[in-house]
PDB file of C-alpha atoms and ligand atoms in Angstrom:
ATOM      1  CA  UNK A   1       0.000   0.000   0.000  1.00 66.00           C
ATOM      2  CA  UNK A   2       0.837   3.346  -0.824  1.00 76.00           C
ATOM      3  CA  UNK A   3       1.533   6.055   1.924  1.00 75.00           C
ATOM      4  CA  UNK A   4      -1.694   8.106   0.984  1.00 76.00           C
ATOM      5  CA  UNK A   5      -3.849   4.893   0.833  1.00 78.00           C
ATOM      6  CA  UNK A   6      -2.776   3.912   4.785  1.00 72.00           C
ATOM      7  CA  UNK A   7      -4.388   7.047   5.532  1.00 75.00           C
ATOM      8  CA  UNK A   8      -6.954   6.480   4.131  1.00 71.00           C
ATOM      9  CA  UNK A   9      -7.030   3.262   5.846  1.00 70.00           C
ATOM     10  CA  UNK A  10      -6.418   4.415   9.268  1.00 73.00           C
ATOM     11  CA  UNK A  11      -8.995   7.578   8.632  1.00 71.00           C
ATOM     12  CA  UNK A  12     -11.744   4.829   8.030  1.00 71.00           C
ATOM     13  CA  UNK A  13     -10.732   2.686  10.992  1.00 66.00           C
ATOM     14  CA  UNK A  14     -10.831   5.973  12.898  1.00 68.00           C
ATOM     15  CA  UNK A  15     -14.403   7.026  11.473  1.00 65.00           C
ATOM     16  CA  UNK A  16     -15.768   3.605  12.828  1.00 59.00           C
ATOM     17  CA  UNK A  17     -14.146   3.804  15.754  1.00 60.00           C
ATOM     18  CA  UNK A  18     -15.849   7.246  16.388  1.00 64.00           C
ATOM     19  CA  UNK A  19     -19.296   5.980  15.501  1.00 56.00           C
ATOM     20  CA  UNK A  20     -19.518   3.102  17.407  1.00 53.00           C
ATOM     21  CA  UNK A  21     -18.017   5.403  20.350  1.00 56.00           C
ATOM     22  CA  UNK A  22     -20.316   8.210  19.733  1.00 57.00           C
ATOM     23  CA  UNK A  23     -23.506   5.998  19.521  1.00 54.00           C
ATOM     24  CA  UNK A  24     -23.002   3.077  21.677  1.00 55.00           C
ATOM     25  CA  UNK A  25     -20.807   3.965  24.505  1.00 53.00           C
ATOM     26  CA  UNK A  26     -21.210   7.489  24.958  1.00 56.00           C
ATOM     27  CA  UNK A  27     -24.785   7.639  24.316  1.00 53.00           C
ATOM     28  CA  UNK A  28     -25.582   4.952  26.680  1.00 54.00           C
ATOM     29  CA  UNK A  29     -23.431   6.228  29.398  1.00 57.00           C
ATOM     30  CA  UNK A  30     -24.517   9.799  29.042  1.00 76.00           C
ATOM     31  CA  UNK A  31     -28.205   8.595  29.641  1.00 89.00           C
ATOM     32  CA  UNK A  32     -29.264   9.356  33.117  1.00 89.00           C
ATOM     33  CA  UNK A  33     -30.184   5.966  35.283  1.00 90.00           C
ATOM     34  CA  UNK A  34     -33.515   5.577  36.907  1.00 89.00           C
ATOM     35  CA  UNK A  35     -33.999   5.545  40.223  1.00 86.00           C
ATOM     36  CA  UNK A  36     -35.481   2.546  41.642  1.00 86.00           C
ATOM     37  CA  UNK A  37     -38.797   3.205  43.976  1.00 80.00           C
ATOM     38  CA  UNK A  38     -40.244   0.091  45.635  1.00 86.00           C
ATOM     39  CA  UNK A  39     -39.337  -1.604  42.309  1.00 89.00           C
ATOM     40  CA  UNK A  40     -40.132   1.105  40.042  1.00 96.00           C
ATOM     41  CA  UNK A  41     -37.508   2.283  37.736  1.00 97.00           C
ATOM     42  CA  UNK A  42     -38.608   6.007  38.439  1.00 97.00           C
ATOM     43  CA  UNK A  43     -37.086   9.101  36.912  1.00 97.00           C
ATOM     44  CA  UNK A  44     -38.167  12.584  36.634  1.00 97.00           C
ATOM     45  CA  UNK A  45     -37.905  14.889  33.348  1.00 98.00           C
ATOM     46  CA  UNK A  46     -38.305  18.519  33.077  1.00 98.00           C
ATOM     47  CA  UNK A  47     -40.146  19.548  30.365  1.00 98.00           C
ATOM     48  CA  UNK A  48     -39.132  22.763  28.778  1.00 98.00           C
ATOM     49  CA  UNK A  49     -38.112  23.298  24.887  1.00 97.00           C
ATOM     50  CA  UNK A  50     -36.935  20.250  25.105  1.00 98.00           C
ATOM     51  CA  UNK A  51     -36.615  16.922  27.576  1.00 98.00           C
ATOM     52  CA  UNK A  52     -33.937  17.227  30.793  1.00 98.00           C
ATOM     53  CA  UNK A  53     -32.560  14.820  30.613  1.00 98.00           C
ATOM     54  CA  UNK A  54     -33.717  13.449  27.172  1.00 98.00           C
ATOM     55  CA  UNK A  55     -31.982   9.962  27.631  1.00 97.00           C
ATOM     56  CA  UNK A  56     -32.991   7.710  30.613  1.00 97.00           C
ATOM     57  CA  UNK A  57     -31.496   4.620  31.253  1.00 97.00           C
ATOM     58  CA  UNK A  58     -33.320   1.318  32.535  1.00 97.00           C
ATOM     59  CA  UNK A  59     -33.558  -2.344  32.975  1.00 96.00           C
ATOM     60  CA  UNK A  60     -35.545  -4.448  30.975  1.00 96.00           C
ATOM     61  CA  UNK A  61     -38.458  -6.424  32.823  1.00 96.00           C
ATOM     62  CA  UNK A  62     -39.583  -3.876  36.019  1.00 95.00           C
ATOM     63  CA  UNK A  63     -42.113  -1.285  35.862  1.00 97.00           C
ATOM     64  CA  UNK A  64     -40.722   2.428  34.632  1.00 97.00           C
ATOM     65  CA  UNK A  65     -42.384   5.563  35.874  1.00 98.00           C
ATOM     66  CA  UNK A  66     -41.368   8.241  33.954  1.00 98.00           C
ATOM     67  CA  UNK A  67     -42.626  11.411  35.751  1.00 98.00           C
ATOM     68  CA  UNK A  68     -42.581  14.234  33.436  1.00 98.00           C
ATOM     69  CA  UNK A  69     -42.587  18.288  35.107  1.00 98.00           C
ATOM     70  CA  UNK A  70     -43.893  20.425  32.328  1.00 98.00           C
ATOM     71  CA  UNK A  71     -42.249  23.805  33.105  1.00 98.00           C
ATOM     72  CA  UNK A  72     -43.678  26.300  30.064  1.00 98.00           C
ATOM     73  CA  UNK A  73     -47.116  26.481  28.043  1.00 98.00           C
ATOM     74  CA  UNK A  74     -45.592  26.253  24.965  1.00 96.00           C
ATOM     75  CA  UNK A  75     -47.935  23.479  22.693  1.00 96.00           C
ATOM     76  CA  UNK A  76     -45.513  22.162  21.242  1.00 97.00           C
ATOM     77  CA  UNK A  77     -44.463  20.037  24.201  1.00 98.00           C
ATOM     78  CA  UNK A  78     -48.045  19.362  25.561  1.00 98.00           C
ATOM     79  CA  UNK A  79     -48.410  15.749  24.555  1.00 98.00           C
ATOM     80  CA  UNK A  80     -45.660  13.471  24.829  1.00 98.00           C
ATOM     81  CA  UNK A  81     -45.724  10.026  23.251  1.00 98.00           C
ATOM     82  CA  UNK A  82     -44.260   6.749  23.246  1.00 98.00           C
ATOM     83  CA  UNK A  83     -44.720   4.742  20.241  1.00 97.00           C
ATOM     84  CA  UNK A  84     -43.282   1.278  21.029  1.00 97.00           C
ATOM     85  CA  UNK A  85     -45.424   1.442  24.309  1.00 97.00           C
ATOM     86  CA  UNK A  86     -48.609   2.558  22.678  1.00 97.00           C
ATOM     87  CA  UNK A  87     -48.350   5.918  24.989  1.00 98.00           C
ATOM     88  CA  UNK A  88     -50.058   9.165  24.459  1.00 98.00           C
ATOM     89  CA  UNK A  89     -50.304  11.669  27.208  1.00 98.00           C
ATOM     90  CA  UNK A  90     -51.738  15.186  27.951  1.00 98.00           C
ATOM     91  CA  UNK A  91     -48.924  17.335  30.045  1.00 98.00           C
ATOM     92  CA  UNK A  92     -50.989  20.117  31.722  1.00 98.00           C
ATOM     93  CA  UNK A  93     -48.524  23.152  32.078  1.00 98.00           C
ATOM     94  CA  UNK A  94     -46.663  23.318  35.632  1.00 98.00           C
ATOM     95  CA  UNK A  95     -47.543  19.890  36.670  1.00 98.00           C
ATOM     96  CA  UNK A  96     -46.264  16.714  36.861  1.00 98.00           C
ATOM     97  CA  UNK A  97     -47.991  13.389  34.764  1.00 98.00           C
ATOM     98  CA  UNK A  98     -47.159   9.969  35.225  1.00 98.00           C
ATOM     99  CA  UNK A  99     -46.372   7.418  32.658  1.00 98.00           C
ATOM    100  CA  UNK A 100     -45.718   4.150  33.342  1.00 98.00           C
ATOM    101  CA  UNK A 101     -44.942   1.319  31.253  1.00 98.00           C
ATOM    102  CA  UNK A 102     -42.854  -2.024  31.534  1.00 97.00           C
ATOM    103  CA  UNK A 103     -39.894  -2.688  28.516  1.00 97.00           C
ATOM    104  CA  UNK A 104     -40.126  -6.277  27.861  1.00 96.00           C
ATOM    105  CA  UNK A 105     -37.091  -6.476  25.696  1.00 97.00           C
ATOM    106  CA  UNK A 106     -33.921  -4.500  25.172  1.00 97.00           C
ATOM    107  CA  UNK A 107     -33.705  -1.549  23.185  1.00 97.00           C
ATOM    108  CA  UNK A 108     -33.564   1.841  22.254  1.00 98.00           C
ATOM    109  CA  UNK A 109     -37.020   3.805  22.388  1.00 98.00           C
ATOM    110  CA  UNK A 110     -37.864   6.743  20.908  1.00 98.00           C
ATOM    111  CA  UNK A 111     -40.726   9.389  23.246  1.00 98.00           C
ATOM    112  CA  UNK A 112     -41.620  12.682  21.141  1.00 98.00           C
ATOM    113  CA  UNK A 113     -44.124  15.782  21.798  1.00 98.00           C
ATOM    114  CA  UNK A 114     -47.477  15.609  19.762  1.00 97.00           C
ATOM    115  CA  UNK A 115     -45.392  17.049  16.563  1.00 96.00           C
ATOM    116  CA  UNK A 116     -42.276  14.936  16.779  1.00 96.00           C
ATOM    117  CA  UNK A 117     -39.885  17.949  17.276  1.00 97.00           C
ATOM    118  CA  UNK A 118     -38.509  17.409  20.942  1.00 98.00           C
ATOM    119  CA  UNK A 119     -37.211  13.932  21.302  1.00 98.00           C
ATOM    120  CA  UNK A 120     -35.712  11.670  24.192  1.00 98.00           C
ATOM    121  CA  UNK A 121     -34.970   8.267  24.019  1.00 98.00           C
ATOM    122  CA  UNK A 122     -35.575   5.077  26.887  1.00 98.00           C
ATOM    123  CA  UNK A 123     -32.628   3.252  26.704  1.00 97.00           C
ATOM    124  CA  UNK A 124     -33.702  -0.319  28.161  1.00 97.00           C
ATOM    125  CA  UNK A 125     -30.690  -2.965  29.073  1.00 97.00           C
ATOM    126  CA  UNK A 126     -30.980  -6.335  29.723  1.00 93.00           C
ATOM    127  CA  UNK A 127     -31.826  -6.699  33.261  1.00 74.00           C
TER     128      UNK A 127
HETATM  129 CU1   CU B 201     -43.842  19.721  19.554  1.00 88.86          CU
END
């Protein structure tokens, strides 16, 4: 091989190395754990132009209770849904709403407002 076509080599090897980093390491570690509340995976997240944290972190198989604090009027973020958990909720400004759900299998889930614009993701691991 040529000098320039090592590079090009190593830049690949590097580019993969970066993705699999960037999506699959960091993202999971960056997601914020649940907290467990006589055996609910609970964890809180503040609603407001967008979803604080917007990754949460649990275990496959137990009960999640994800409590979300709606802190503006803004519609956009006054539904949230769930899609792989057939989950559609009102968020009333300044309050807090309940959803709760159990992740049978491991995976990476996808909650959005009404419109789809703010995102978060449930990040479930094997238990
Ligand atoms: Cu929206």
């Amino acid at each position: 091989m040529s000098g320039s076509e090592v590079l090009v080599v190593l830049g690949a090897a590097a580019a993969i190395v970066w993705v699999n980093w960037y999506f699959f390491i960091a993202g999971g570690r960056s997601a914020a754990p649940a907290s467990l509340a006589g055996g609910v995976q609970e964890i809180r997240i503040r609603v407001e132009g967008a979803y604080a944290p917007a990754r949460v972190r649990v275990r496959r198989g137990s009960p999640v209770r994800l409590i979300f604090d709606r802190q503006e009027t803004s519609s956009c973020s006054e539904e949230v849904v769930l899609p792989a958990f057939g989950i559609r909720k009102f968020l009333p400004a300044f309050q807090e709403t309940v959803v709760e759900f159990t992740p049978q299998e491991a995976g990476s889930y996808e909650f959005t407002c009404g419109m789809s614009m703010l995102r978060g993701r449930v990040i479930v691991e094997e238990g």
